[in-house]
Amino acid sequence: MKKIILYLIFIIISVNLFSQNKYWVVFKNKKTTFNPYKYFDKKAITRRLKNNISLYDSTDFPINKKYKLIVNNIVDSITSETRWFNALAVYADKSEINKIKKLPFVKYIRPITLSTYIAEYDYDTTLTYNKEQLRTMQLQEMGGEYFAKKNITGKGVRIAIFDGGFPTVDVNPAFEHVRKNNRIIKTYDFTKKRKNVYYSISHGTMVMSNICGIVNGKKLGLATDAEFLLAKTEIKTEPFSEEENWLAAVEWADKNGADIINSSLGYTKQRYFPWDMNGTSFVAQAANLAARKGILVVNAAGNEGDTRSWKHLGTPADADSALSVGGINPETNTHISFSSYGPTADKRLKPNVCAFGKAVVSGKNKLKIEYGTSFASPLVAGFAACAKQTRPDITNMQLFNEIEQSANLYPYYDYAHGYGVPQAKYFTDNLRNSTSEKNFEFIDNYTSINIKIINDKNNGQNILYYKIQNDNGIIDEYWAVKIKKNQSVTIPKKNKYKGKTLIAHYNGYNNSIKIKQ
């Protein structure tokens, strides 16, 4: 019996000591040289110069070859690397990691944990709208006709798409206009380290269609004349590599001149806790760094709004400089149930804007209706490309801010809708959705405050948005209510509301009142 116990202890120790796990090995420095004119696409050089970004930023320098060789001689294998974070992803056991920790040029080692999801929400339901109605609505909701009138189609704007695959994009009629004009600039499969991306998960095909697709002469997305970089970063079963691939893809997109990145991807409970959604993950840091390099990063908020275990957005949608996109239901024009909620764990506003979370897409061979913030995000990415075309000298963060300001609720916001749905007329005709025409008033009673609708020109066809907010801009509670004609809404003066502000938005009009007892 004693021999058996000792043998089992030996096995347990051996497994713990020699089992292979994945880690980031982060270096202290680079001590290497770099020629940006040999490394970057001309469009990437132009973007940097236009945004006053140094061509010799140390984050772009390659990893020190000597450091890489030394680590490679210790570990089982190196699976990827990131210039921006000066790190290698390695498979290693504990004894190998202990050796690496002692190297003088190693800053720290960080475990790589489990998986990802594609921000898609797939379920069956009774469809109120047919495909043609919904296809028209998903662009009309953003005022797409304003772009169309001025022939704004995202021309000259380069968009990188990170996803699980793009099957049939090389033959699908929905993208014939893109192929015909050679506007798929580059492709790369980060899962197999090769150029072919036209296979595997059709999610990327559907996402791309909501940026630029045309079927039977009708648009599925607004940026039909944009250029594209297609990156396959996801596979169905791999438990580790997707976040590494996202990091590699964002550096590749930067190198190859992307103006905009669409990422309908997210990382949540498989590897993080809700309190980690504070912009500190590697992919969130990479999204912020991409923004520093002049790229607008558009990311789906996620589809866990109706789950008990999570509810909140994933990473990199939590990145401060990522334009995070939530979903609305086209039947109500308010939050669609599955769309993940903000704020971030450190109480920053997310999502930033929203679009239809139920959309018509082009799959491998036919049009269909799909659900998910996966499709809200590319609708906004296509919008952003068109907005950029109207203001070619605008910086990415100026564009970020103006997209927020163009949205139909601005300056009102909440954690389900952000600032609302971006509007094209803001960019084409300098028209805002806000109005000074008073259409509701506050009636302050002893125990409650009433919001009374007045001068309602839409006979109760609009949504009243209202919230309780503290002096730091953090929302305690918020609501969206469809208003019937001459309706009033009553908010009781709870003790917890004392000293806070009630803010309301109705049909473009915003107002607020301090809550007193």
Short mmCIF file of C-alpha atoms in Angstrom, two decimals:
data_model
loop_
_atom_site.label_atom_id
_atom_site.label_comp_id
_atom_site.label_asym_id
_atom_site.label_seq_id
_atom_site.Cartn_x
_atom_site.Cartn_y
_atom_site.Cartn_z
CA MET A 1 0.00 0.00 0.00
CA LYS A 2 2.81 2.43 0.92
CA LYS A 3 4.47 1.74 -2.45
CA ILE A 4 1.23 2.51 -4.27
CA ILE A 5 0.78 5.80 -2.39
CA LEU A 6 4.37 6.83 -3.08
CA TYR A 7 3.90 5.92 -6.74
CA LEU A 8 0.74 8.05 -6.98
CA ILE A 9 2.49 10.98 -5.31
CA PHE A 10 5.32 10.64 -7.82
CA ILE A 11 2.82 10.67 -10.72
CA ILE A 12 1.04 13.77 -9.37
CA ILE A 13 4.34 15.62 -8.90
CA SER A 14 5.50 14.57 -12.37
CA VAL A 15 2.28 15.72 -14.03
CA ASN A 16 2.40 19.10 -12.27
CA LEU A 17 6.06 19.55 -13.04
CA PHE A 18 6.15 18.43 -16.65
CA SER A 19 2.67 19.19 -18.00
CA GLN A 20 2.70 21.72 -20.81
CA ASN A 21 0.87 25.02 -20.36
CA LYS A 22 0.86 28.24 -22.30
CA TYR A 23 2.46 31.50 -21.17
CA TRP A 24 3.35 34.98 -22.30
CA VAL A 25 7.06 35.69 -21.79
CA VAL A 26 7.46 39.46 -21.68
CA PHE A 27 10.90 41.06 -22.16
CA LYS A 28 12.35 44.12 -20.43
CA ASN A 29 13.75 45.76 -23.56
CA LYS A 30 14.44 45.23 -27.26
CA LYS A 31 17.95 46.49 -28.06
CA THR A 32 17.34 46.13 -31.80
CA THR A 33 17.02 48.26 -34.94
CA PHE A 34 14.05 49.08 -37.16
CA ASN A 35 13.41 50.59 -40.61
CA PRO A 36 9.75 51.70 -40.84
CA TYR A 37 9.92 52.31 -44.58
CA LYS A 38 10.75 48.65 -45.20
CA TYR A 39 8.24 47.34 -42.66
CA PHE A 40 5.07 49.40 -43.20
CA ASP A 41 2.63 49.66 -46.09
CA LYS A 42 2.64 53.17 -47.58
CA LYS A 43 -0.87 53.73 -46.24
CA ALA A 44 0.35 52.97 -42.71
CA ILE A 45 3.16 55.49 -43.13
CA THR A 46 0.67 58.11 -44.36
CA ARG A 47 -1.64 57.46 -41.40
CA ARG A 48 1.18 57.94 -38.94
CA LEU A 49 2.42 61.14 -40.52
CA LYS A 50 -1.11 62.57 -40.73
CA ASN A 51 -1.69 61.82 -37.05
CA ASN A 52 1.75 63.08 -35.95
CA ILE A 53 2.72 59.58 -34.80
CA SER A 54 6.40 58.70 -34.67
CA LEU A 55 7.65 56.28 -37.31
CA TYR A 56 10.19 55.08 -34.76
CA ASP A 57 7.93 54.12 -31.87
CA SER A 58 9.72 51.38 -29.93
CA THR A 59 6.56 49.27 -29.79
CA ASP A 60 6.96 48.66 -33.54
CA PHE A 61 10.55 47.47 -33.23
CA PRO A 62 11.01 43.68 -33.65
CA ILE A 63 11.68 41.38 -30.73
CA ASN A 64 15.37 40.86 -30.02
CA LYS A 65 16.46 37.77 -32.01
CA LYS A 66 18.93 36.69 -29.35
CA TYR A 67 16.24 36.76 -26.62
CA LYS A 68 13.93 34.74 -28.85
CA LEU A 69 16.61 32.15 -29.61
CA ILE A 70 17.49 31.67 -25.94
CA VAL A 71 13.85 31.20 -24.96
CA ASN A 72 13.24 28.89 -27.91
CA ASN A 73 16.09 26.64 -26.73
CA ILE A 74 14.39 26.27 -23.33
CA VAL A 75 10.67 25.85 -24.09
CA ASP A 76 8.74 23.20 -25.97
CA SER A 77 7.67 25.68 -28.65
CA ILE A 78 6.92 29.33 -29.48
CA THR A 79 3.44 29.74 -30.94
CA SER A 80 3.30 33.48 -31.59
CA GLU A 81 4.92 36.81 -30.82
CA THR A 82 3.87 40.42 -30.37
CA ARG A 83 6.08 43.40 -31.13
CA TRP A 84 3.79 45.82 -29.35
CA PHE A 85 4.05 44.01 -26.04
CA ASN A 86 7.57 42.66 -26.62
CA ALA A 87 6.41 39.15 -25.77
CA LEU A 88 6.43 35.54 -26.93
CA ALA A 89 3.64 33.01 -26.44
CA VAL A 90 5.21 29.68 -25.45
CA TYR A 91 4.32 26.14 -24.48
CA ALA A 92 6.38 25.18 -21.45
CA ASP A 93 6.30 23.13 -18.26
CA LYS A 94 7.01 24.51 -14.80
CA SER A 95 10.69 23.61 -14.82
CA GLU A 96 11.18 25.44 -18.13
CA ILE A 97 9.27 28.47 -16.87
CA ASN A 98 11.47 28.56 -13.76
CA LYS A 99 14.53 28.70 -16.02
CA ILE A 100 13.04 31.52 -18.09
CA LYS A 101 12.22 33.55 -14.97
CA LYS A 102 15.94 33.68 -14.15
CA LEU A 103 16.91 35.20 -17.51
CA PRO A 104 18.07 38.82 -16.95
CA PHE A 105 16.12 40.21 -19.94
CA VAL A 106 12.74 38.70 -18.91
CA LYS A 107 10.35 41.21 -17.31
CA TYR A 108 7.55 38.83 -16.26
CA ILE A 109 5.66 35.70 -17.26
CA ARG A 110 1.86 35.57 -17.58
CA PRO A 111 -0.29 32.43 -18.01
CA ILE A 112 -2.55 32.19 -21.05
CA THR A 113 -5.94 30.78 -20.11
CA LEU A 114 -9.02 29.52 -21.93
CA SER A 115 -11.18 30.31 -24.84
CA THR A 116 -13.16 32.90 -26.79
CA TYR A 117 -16.55 33.35 -28.37
CA ILE A 118 -17.72 34.82 -31.62
CA ALA A 119 -20.23 37.52 -30.81
CA GLU A 120 -23.15 35.84 -32.49
CA TYR A 121 -26.54 35.02 -31.04
CA ASP A 122 -28.35 32.33 -32.96
CA TYR A 123 -31.95 31.44 -32.18
CA ASP A 124 -35.26 30.92 -33.92
CA THR A 125 -38.11 33.36 -33.55
CA THR A 126 -41.15 34.59 -35.42
CA LEU A 127 -40.01 37.29 -37.82
CA THR A 128 -42.10 40.43 -37.92
CA TYR A 129 -40.13 41.82 -40.85
CA ASN A 130 -39.23 40.04 -44.04
CA LYS A 131 -35.69 40.19 -45.38
CA GLU A 132 -36.26 43.07 -47.81
CA GLN A 133 -37.92 45.25 -45.18
CA LEU A 134 -35.20 44.57 -42.64
CA ARG A 135 -32.39 45.10 -45.14
CA THR A 136 -33.74 48.56 -45.92
CA MET A 137 -34.32 49.38 -42.26
CA GLN A 138 -30.83 48.43 -41.01
CA LEU A 139 -29.30 51.17 -43.18
CA GLN A 140 -32.17 53.66 -42.90
CA GLU A 141 -31.88 53.58 -39.11
CA MET A 142 -28.44 55.17 -39.52
CA GLY A 143 -29.67 57.64 -42.13
CA GLY A 144 -27.83 55.81 -44.90
CA GLU A 145 -29.77 57.69 -47.57
CA TYR A 146 -27.81 60.85 -46.65
CA PHE A 147 -24.57 59.08 -47.58
CA ALA A 148 -26.18 57.66 -50.75
CA LYS A 149 -27.34 61.09 -51.97
CA LYS A 150 -23.75 62.34 -51.89
CA ASN A 151 -22.21 59.12 -53.19
CA ILE A 152 -20.38 58.46 -49.93
CA THR A 153 -19.39 54.79 -49.99
CA GLY A 154 -16.24 54.51 -47.86
CA LYS A 155 -14.00 54.92 -50.90
CA GLY A 156 -10.30 54.88 -50.07
CA VAL A 157 -10.87 53.72 -46.47
CA ARG A 158 -9.14 50.46 -45.52
CA ILE A 159 -11.00 48.17 -43.11
CA ALA A 160 -9.51 45.11 -41.40
CA ILE A 161 -11.95 42.39 -40.32
CA PHE A 162 -10.96 39.86 -37.64
CA ASP A 163 -13.12 36.75 -37.63
CA GLY A 164 -13.43 32.98 -37.88
CA GLY A 165 -13.30 32.65 -41.65
CA PHE A 166 -14.57 34.10 -44.92
CA PRO A 167 -15.87 31.14 -46.98
CA THR A 168 -17.12 32.08 -50.49
CA VAL A 169 -16.00 35.73 -50.23
CA ASP A 170 -13.70 34.90 -53.17
CA VAL A 171 -16.69 33.81 -55.31
CA ASN A 172 -19.85 35.12 -53.61
CA PRO A 173 -21.83 37.57 -55.82
CA ALA A 174 -22.39 39.80 -52.75
CA PHE A 175 -18.69 40.78 -52.95
CA GLU A 176 -18.21 40.79 -56.73
CA HIS A 177 -17.82 44.59 -56.76
CA VAL A 178 -15.04 44.33 -54.17
CA ARG A 179 -13.16 41.59 -56.04
CA LYS A 180 -13.63 43.24 -59.43
CA ASN A 181 -11.83 46.36 -58.24
CA ASN A 182 -9.11 44.44 -56.36
CA ARG A 183 -10.13 45.90 -53.04
CA ILE A 184 -9.26 42.85 -50.94
CA ILE A 185 -5.74 44.08 -50.32
CA LYS A 186 -4.38 41.25 -48.17
CA THR A 187 -5.55 38.17 -46.32
CA TYR A 188 -3.97 36.08 -43.59
CA ASP A 189 -5.00 33.04 -41.59
CA PHE A 190 -3.39 33.38 -38.17
CA THR A 191 -4.66 29.94 -37.13
CA LYS A 192 -2.67 28.10 -39.81
CA LYS A 193 -0.09 30.76 -40.74
CA ARG A 194 -1.06 31.01 -44.41
CA LYS A 195 -2.85 33.43 -46.74
CA ASN A 196 -6.03 31.47 -47.51
CA VAL A 197 -8.99 32.68 -45.39
CA TYR A 198 -11.83 31.56 -47.67
CA TYR A 199 -12.96 28.57 -45.62
CA SER A 200 -14.15 27.52 -42.15
CA ILE A 201 -16.65 29.57 -40.09
CA SER A 202 -19.00 31.64 -42.28
CA HIS A 203 -19.40 34.24 -39.53
CA GLY A 204 -16.77 36.46 -41.17
CA THR A 205 -18.57 36.32 -44.50
CA MET A 206 -21.79 37.49 -42.88
CA VAL A 207 -19.98 40.23 -40.94
CA MET A 208 -18.26 41.51 -44.09
CA SER A 209 -21.60 41.61 -45.89
CA ASN A 210 -22.89 44.10 -43.30
CA ILE A 211 -20.00 46.40 -44.17
CA CYS A 212 -19.97 46.24 -47.97
CA GLY A 213 -22.29 43.57 -49.37
CA ILE A 214 -24.51 44.19 -52.40
CA VAL A 215 -27.15 41.65 -53.43
CA ASN A 216 -29.44 42.21 -56.43
CA GLY A 217 -28.30 45.83 -56.58
CA LYS A 218 -29.24 46.54 -52.94
CA LYS A 219 -26.80 47.24 -50.15
CA LEU A 220 -26.39 45.24 -46.95
CA GLY A 221 -23.82 47.69 -45.60
CA LEU A 222 -22.80 51.27 -46.28
CA ALA A 223 -19.09 51.03 -47.19
CA THR A 224 -19.40 49.33 -50.57
CA ASP A 225 -16.26 50.98 -51.97
CA ALA A 226 -13.95 50.37 -49.00
CA GLU A 227 -10.74 48.33 -49.15
CA PHE A 228 -10.28 45.22 -47.01
CA LEU A 229 -7.76 43.26 -44.98
CA LEU A 230 -9.21 39.88 -43.96
CA ALA A 231 -7.76 38.13 -40.91
CA LYS A 232 -8.86 34.69 -39.77
CA THR A 233 -8.18 34.57 -36.03
CA GLU A 234 -10.69 31.99 -34.70
CA ILE A 235 -11.40 28.26 -35.04
CA LYS A 236 -14.15 26.20 -33.48
CA THR A 237 -12.22 24.02 -31.05
CA GLU A 238 -8.90 25.69 -30.16
CA PRO A 239 -8.95 26.55 -26.43
CA PHE A 240 -5.96 28.88 -26.27
CA SER A 241 -4.82 30.69 -29.38
CA GLU A 242 -7.59 33.14 -30.32
CA GLU A 243 -6.43 36.00 -28.10
CA GLU A 244 -2.88 35.53 -29.37
CA ASN A 245 -4.22 35.66 -32.92
CA TRP A 246 -6.11 38.88 -32.15
CA LEU A 247 -2.85 40.47 -30.98
CA ALA A 248 -0.99 39.29 -34.07
CA ALA A 249 -3.82 40.45 -36.33
CA VAL A 250 -3.97 43.96 -34.90
CA GLU A 251 -0.23 44.44 -35.52
CA TRP A 252 -0.65 43.01 -39.04
CA ALA A 253 -3.59 45.34 -39.71
CA ASP A 254 -1.55 48.32 -38.54
CA LYS A 255 1.43 47.29 -40.67
CA ASN A 256 -0.80 46.95 -43.75
CA GLY A 257 -2.45 50.34 -43.48
CA ALA A 258 -5.83 49.71 -41.83
CA ASP A 259 -7.87 52.82 -41.04
CA ILE A 260 -10.61 50.86 -39.24
CA ILE A 261 -10.73 47.45 -37.56
CA ASN A 262 -13.98 45.55 -37.12
CA SER A 263 -13.83 42.87 -34.45
CA SER A 264 -17.09 40.99 -33.90
CA LEU A 265 -15.28 38.93 -31.28
CA GLY A 266 -15.08 38.91 -27.51
CA TYR A 267 -13.43 37.21 -24.56
CA THR A 268 -15.38 36.70 -21.33
CA LYS A 269 -16.14 33.97 -18.83
CA GLN A 270 -14.00 31.30 -20.47
CA ARG A 271 -10.92 33.13 -19.22
CA TYR A 272 -11.93 36.22 -17.26
CA PHE A 273 -14.11 37.43 -14.39
CA PRO A 274 -16.52 40.38 -14.74
CA TRP A 275 -14.21 42.58 -12.68
CA ASP A 276 -11.46 42.02 -15.27
CA MET A 277 -13.44 44.02 -17.85
CA ASN A 278 -11.58 47.22 -17.06
CA GLY A 279 -9.44 47.62 -20.17
CA THR A 280 -6.39 45.77 -18.81
CA SER A 281 -6.45 42.55 -20.87
CA PHE A 282 -3.78 42.23 -23.55
CA VAL A 283 -6.36 42.57 -26.34
CA ALA A 284 -7.87 45.68 -24.71
CA GLN A 285 -4.40 47.19 -24.35
CA ALA A 286 -3.74 46.28 -27.99
CA ALA A 287 -6.98 47.99 -29.06
CA ASN A 288 -5.91 51.13 -27.19
CA LEU A 289 -2.45 50.95 -28.73
CA ALA A 290 -3.98 50.58 -32.19
CA ALA A 291 -5.94 53.75 -31.46
CA ARG A 292 -2.70 55.49 -30.49
CA LYS A 293 -1.39 54.52 -33.92
CA GLY A 294 -4.36 56.18 -35.66
CA ILE A 295 -6.74 53.22 -36.18
CA LEU A 296 -10.42 53.31 -35.27
CA VAL A 297 -11.23 49.99 -33.52
CA VAL A 298 -14.91 48.99 -33.70
CA ASN A 299 -15.85 46.05 -31.48
CA ALA A 300 -19.08 44.16 -30.75
CA ALA A 301 -20.24 44.54 -27.15
CA GLY A 302 -21.22 40.87 -26.90
CA ASN A 303 -24.34 38.77 -26.47
CA GLU A 304 -24.56 37.89 -22.81
CA GLY A 305 -27.08 40.51 -21.72
CA ASP A 306 -29.71 37.90 -20.94
CA THR A 307 -27.44 35.44 -19.13
CA ARG A 308 -27.22 35.26 -15.36
CA SER A 309 -23.55 34.39 -15.25
CA TRP A 310 -22.17 37.46 -17.02
CA LYS A 311 -24.49 40.12 -18.57
CA HIS A 312 -21.71 42.67 -19.17
CA LEU A 313 -19.60 43.33 -22.24
CA GLY A 314 -16.42 41.40 -23.00
CA THR A 315 -12.91 42.41 -23.88
CA PRO A 316 -11.65 44.18 -26.03
CA ALA A 317 -15.01 46.00 -26.08
CA ASP A 318 -14.00 47.30 -22.63
CA ALA A 319 -11.00 49.15 -24.08
CA ASP A 320 -11.27 52.89 -23.51
CA SER A 321 -10.43 53.70 -27.13
CA ALA A 322 -12.52 50.96 -28.77
CA LEU A 323 -15.84 52.08 -30.22
CA SER A 324 -18.03 49.43 -28.59
CA VAL A 325 -21.31 48.63 -30.33
CA GLY A 326 -24.45 47.32 -28.65
CA GLY A 327 -27.55 45.95 -30.33
CA ILE A 328 -31.11 47.22 -30.65
CA ASN A 329 -34.25 45.38 -31.69
CA PRO A 330 -35.66 46.71 -35.01
CA GLU A 331 -39.17 45.98 -33.75
CA THR A 332 -38.84 48.31 -30.74
CA ASN A 333 -35.75 50.43 -31.55
CA THR A 334 -34.55 49.75 -28.01
CA HIS A 335 -32.04 47.36 -26.48
CA ILE A 336 -32.29 43.82 -27.83
CA SER A 337 -32.37 41.38 -24.93
CA PHE A 338 -29.08 39.56 -25.54
CA SER A 339 -26.91 42.64 -26.14
CA SER A 340 -24.31 42.90 -23.37
CA TYR A 341 -24.54 45.81 -20.98
CA GLY A 342 -22.05 48.38 -19.76
CA PRO A 343 -20.45 49.92 -17.90
CA THR A 344 -16.90 48.58 -17.71
CA ALA A 345 -15.73 47.25 -14.36
CA ASP A 346 -14.17 50.64 -13.64
CA LYS A 347 -17.48 52.38 -14.49
CA ARG A 348 -16.65 53.85 -17.92
CA LEU A 349 -19.44 54.31 -20.45
CA LYS A 350 -19.98 51.29 -22.70
CA PRO A 351 -21.33 50.55 -25.21
CA ASN A 352 -20.54 53.79 -27.04
CA VAL A 353 -23.23 53.47 -29.73
CA CYS A 354 -25.63 50.84 -31.07
CA ALA A 355 -27.17 49.49 -34.28
CA PHE A 356 -29.51 46.67 -35.28
CA GLY A 357 -28.71 43.43 -33.47
CA LYS A 358 -31.02 41.63 -35.89
CA ALA A 359 -29.86 42.08 -39.47
CA VAL A 360 -29.98 40.70 -42.97
CA VAL A 361 -26.64 39.20 -43.99
CA SER A 362 -25.20 37.27 -46.90
CA GLY A 363 -24.11 33.80 -45.92
CA LYS A 364 -22.25 31.34 -48.10
CA ASN A 365 -24.94 31.27 -50.76
CA LYS A 366 -28.08 33.12 -49.67
CA LEU A 367 -29.53 36.02 -47.71
CA LYS A 368 -30.71 35.29 -44.21
CA ILE A 369 -31.57 37.01 -40.95
CA GLU A 370 -29.04 36.71 -38.13
CA TYR A 371 -28.91 37.94 -34.56
CA GLY A 372 -26.00 39.35 -32.59
CA THR A 373 -23.95 42.41 -31.83
CA SER A 374 -21.64 40.75 -34.37
CA PHE A 375 -23.79 42.39 -37.02
CA ALA A 376 -24.40 45.69 -35.25
CA SER A 377 -20.63 46.19 -35.14
CA PRO A 378 -19.95 45.94 -38.91
CA LEU A 379 -22.97 48.12 -39.65
CA VAL A 380 -21.25 50.80 -37.55
CA ALA A 381 -17.81 50.04 -39.04
CA GLY A 382 -19.24 50.64 -42.52
CA PHE A 383 -20.87 53.82 -41.25
CA ALA A 384 -17.51 54.91 -39.81
CA ALA A 385 -15.79 54.39 -43.18
CA CYS A 386 -18.36 56.62 -44.87
CA ALA A 387 -18.09 59.22 -42.11
CA LYS A 388 -14.31 59.22 -42.56
CA GLN A 389 -14.70 59.75 -46.30
CA THR A 390 -16.64 62.95 -45.59
CA ARG A 391 -13.81 64.21 -43.34
CA PRO A 392 -10.57 62.83 -44.85
CA ASP A 393 -8.31 64.83 -42.53
CA ILE A 394 -10.03 63.78 -39.31
CA THR A 395 -8.04 61.74 -36.77
CA ASN A 396 -9.33 58.39 -35.57
CA MET A 397 -10.23 59.67 -32.09
CA GLN A 398 -11.91 62.76 -33.52
CA LEU A 399 -13.93 60.37 -35.68
CA PHE A 400 -14.68 58.26 -32.58
CA ASN A 401 -16.02 61.31 -30.75
CA GLU A 402 -18.01 62.61 -33.70
CA ILE A 403 -19.67 59.23 -34.27
CA GLU A 404 -20.82 59.40 -30.64
CA GLN A 405 -22.04 62.97 -31.13
CA SER A 406 -23.91 62.01 -34.30
CA ALA A 407 -25.96 59.39 -32.47
CA ASN A 408 -29.68 59.87 -32.05
CA LEU A 409 -29.70 60.10 -28.23
CA TYR A 410 -26.67 62.36 -27.78
CA PRO A 411 -25.90 63.88 -25.28
CA TYR A 412 -28.04 61.38 -23.38
CA TYR A 413 -26.47 57.96 -22.82
CA ASP A 414 -27.07 54.78 -20.89
CA TYR A 415 -25.43 51.37 -20.45
CA ALA A 416 -27.70 49.58 -22.92
CA HIS A 417 -27.69 51.99 -25.88
CA GLY A 418 -24.65 54.18 -25.34
CA TYR A 419 -25.38 57.42 -27.18
CA GLY A 420 -27.74 55.62 -29.54
CA VAL A 421 -27.59 54.95 -33.29
CA PRO A 422 -25.09 57.04 -35.35
CA GLN A 423 -26.70 59.32 -37.96
CA ALA A 424 -25.28 60.07 -41.40
CA LYS A 425 -26.87 63.52 -41.66
CA TYR A 426 -24.47 64.75 -38.97
CA PHE A 427 -21.57 64.14 -41.38
CA THR A 428 -23.18 65.08 -44.68
CA ASP A 429 -25.32 68.08 -43.69
CA ASN A 430 -24.11 68.95 -40.18
CA LEU A 431 -27.56 68.12 -38.82
CA ARG A 432 -27.91 67.03 -35.20
CA ASN A 433 -30.67 64.99 -33.63
CA SER A 434 -30.88 67.14 -30.54
CA THR A 435 -33.51 69.86 -30.38
CA SER A 436 -34.25 72.79 -28.11
CA GLU A 437 -37.99 72.40 -28.68
CA LYS A 438 -39.45 71.40 -25.36
CA ASN A 439 -41.60 68.28 -25.53
CA PHE A 440 -41.72 67.20 -21.89
CA GLU A 441 -41.56 68.83 -18.49
CA PHE A 442 -40.75 67.76 -14.95
CA ILE A 443 -43.41 68.11 -12.28
CA ASP A 444 -41.72 67.96 -8.89
CA ASN A 445 -44.07 66.61 -6.24
CA TYR A 446 -43.42 65.87 -2.57
CA THR A 447 -42.87 62.12 -3.03
CA SER A 448 -42.23 61.81 -6.75
CA ILE A 449 -41.26 63.52 -9.98
CA ASN A 450 -43.48 63.23 -13.03
CA ILE A 451 -42.17 63.42 -16.58
CA LYS A 452 -45.11 64.83 -18.53
CA ILE A 453 -45.05 64.67 -22.34
CA ILE A 454 -46.19 67.91 -24.02
CA ASN A 455 -46.25 69.10 -27.62
CA ASP A 456 -45.95 65.51 -28.81
CA LYS A 457 -45.97 65.73 -32.60
CA ASN A 458 -45.55 61.97 -33.00
CA ASN A 459 -48.66 60.97 -31.04
CA GLY A 460 -46.78 58.73 -28.70
CA GLN A 461 -44.61 56.92 -31.27
CA ASN A 462 -41.30 57.72 -29.56
CA ILE A 463 -39.31 56.28 -26.69
CA LEU A 464 -38.78 58.16 -23.43
CA TYR A 465 -35.32 57.46 -22.02
CA TYR A 466 -34.59 58.47 -18.44
CA LYS A 467 -32.00 57.70 -15.80
CA ILE A 468 -30.78 58.45 -12.30
CA GLN A 469 -27.17 59.64 -12.40
CA ASN A 470 -24.71 60.79 -9.75
CA ASP A 471 -22.39 63.79 -9.91
CA ASN A 472 -19.58 61.64 -11.30
CA GLY A 473 -21.62 60.71 -14.36
CA ILE A 474 -22.22 57.14 -13.17
CA ILE A 475 -25.74 55.83 -13.77
CA ASP A 476 -27.59 54.14 -10.91
CA GLU A 477 -30.69 53.11 -12.85
CA TYR A 478 -32.10 53.75 -16.31
CA TRP A 479 -35.23 53.01 -18.35
CA ALA A 480 -36.60 53.18 -21.89
CA VAL A 481 -40.41 53.39 -22.19
CA LYS A 482 -42.58 53.60 -25.28
CA ILE A 483 -44.85 56.59 -24.77
CA LYS A 484 -48.57 56.57 -25.42
CA LYS A 485 -50.30 59.83 -26.28
CA ASN A 486 -50.37 62.33 -23.37
CA GLN A 487 -48.71 59.80 -21.08
CA SER A 488 -46.80 60.78 -17.93
CA VAL A 489 -44.14 58.73 -16.18
CA THR A 490 -43.74 58.85 -12.40
CA ILE A 491 -40.40 58.40 -10.62
CA PRO A 492 -40.70 57.95 -6.83
CA LYS A 493 -38.26 59.92 -4.67
CA LYS A 494 -36.45 57.01 -3.07
CA ASN A 495 -33.90 57.76 -0.36
CA LYS A 496 -31.14 56.34 -2.54
CA TYR A 497 -31.93 58.93 -5.25
CA LYS A 498 -31.51 61.93 -2.92
CA GLY A 499 -28.99 64.46 -4.25
CA LYS A 500 -28.73 62.72 -7.61
CA THR A 501 -29.99 63.89 -10.99
CA LEU A 502 -32.90 62.68 -13.09
CA ILE A 503 -32.04 63.07 -16.77
CA ALA A 504 -34.51 62.43 -19.59
CA HIS A 505 -34.50 62.32 -23.39
CA TYR A 506 -37.53 62.34 -25.67
CA ASN A 507 -37.55 62.82 -29.43
CA GLY A 508 -34.30 64.81 -29.48
CA TYR A 509 -35.01 66.94 -26.41
CA ASN A 510 -32.92 66.53 -23.24
CA ASN A 511 -33.44 67.97 -19.77
CA SER A 512 -32.56 67.21 -16.16
CA ILE A 513 -33.64 67.94 -12.60
CA LYS A 514 -31.91 67.52 -9.25
CA ILE A 515 -33.75 65.14 -6.93
CA LYS A 516 -34.48 66.67 -3.53
CA GLN A 517 -36.37 65.24 -0.57
#
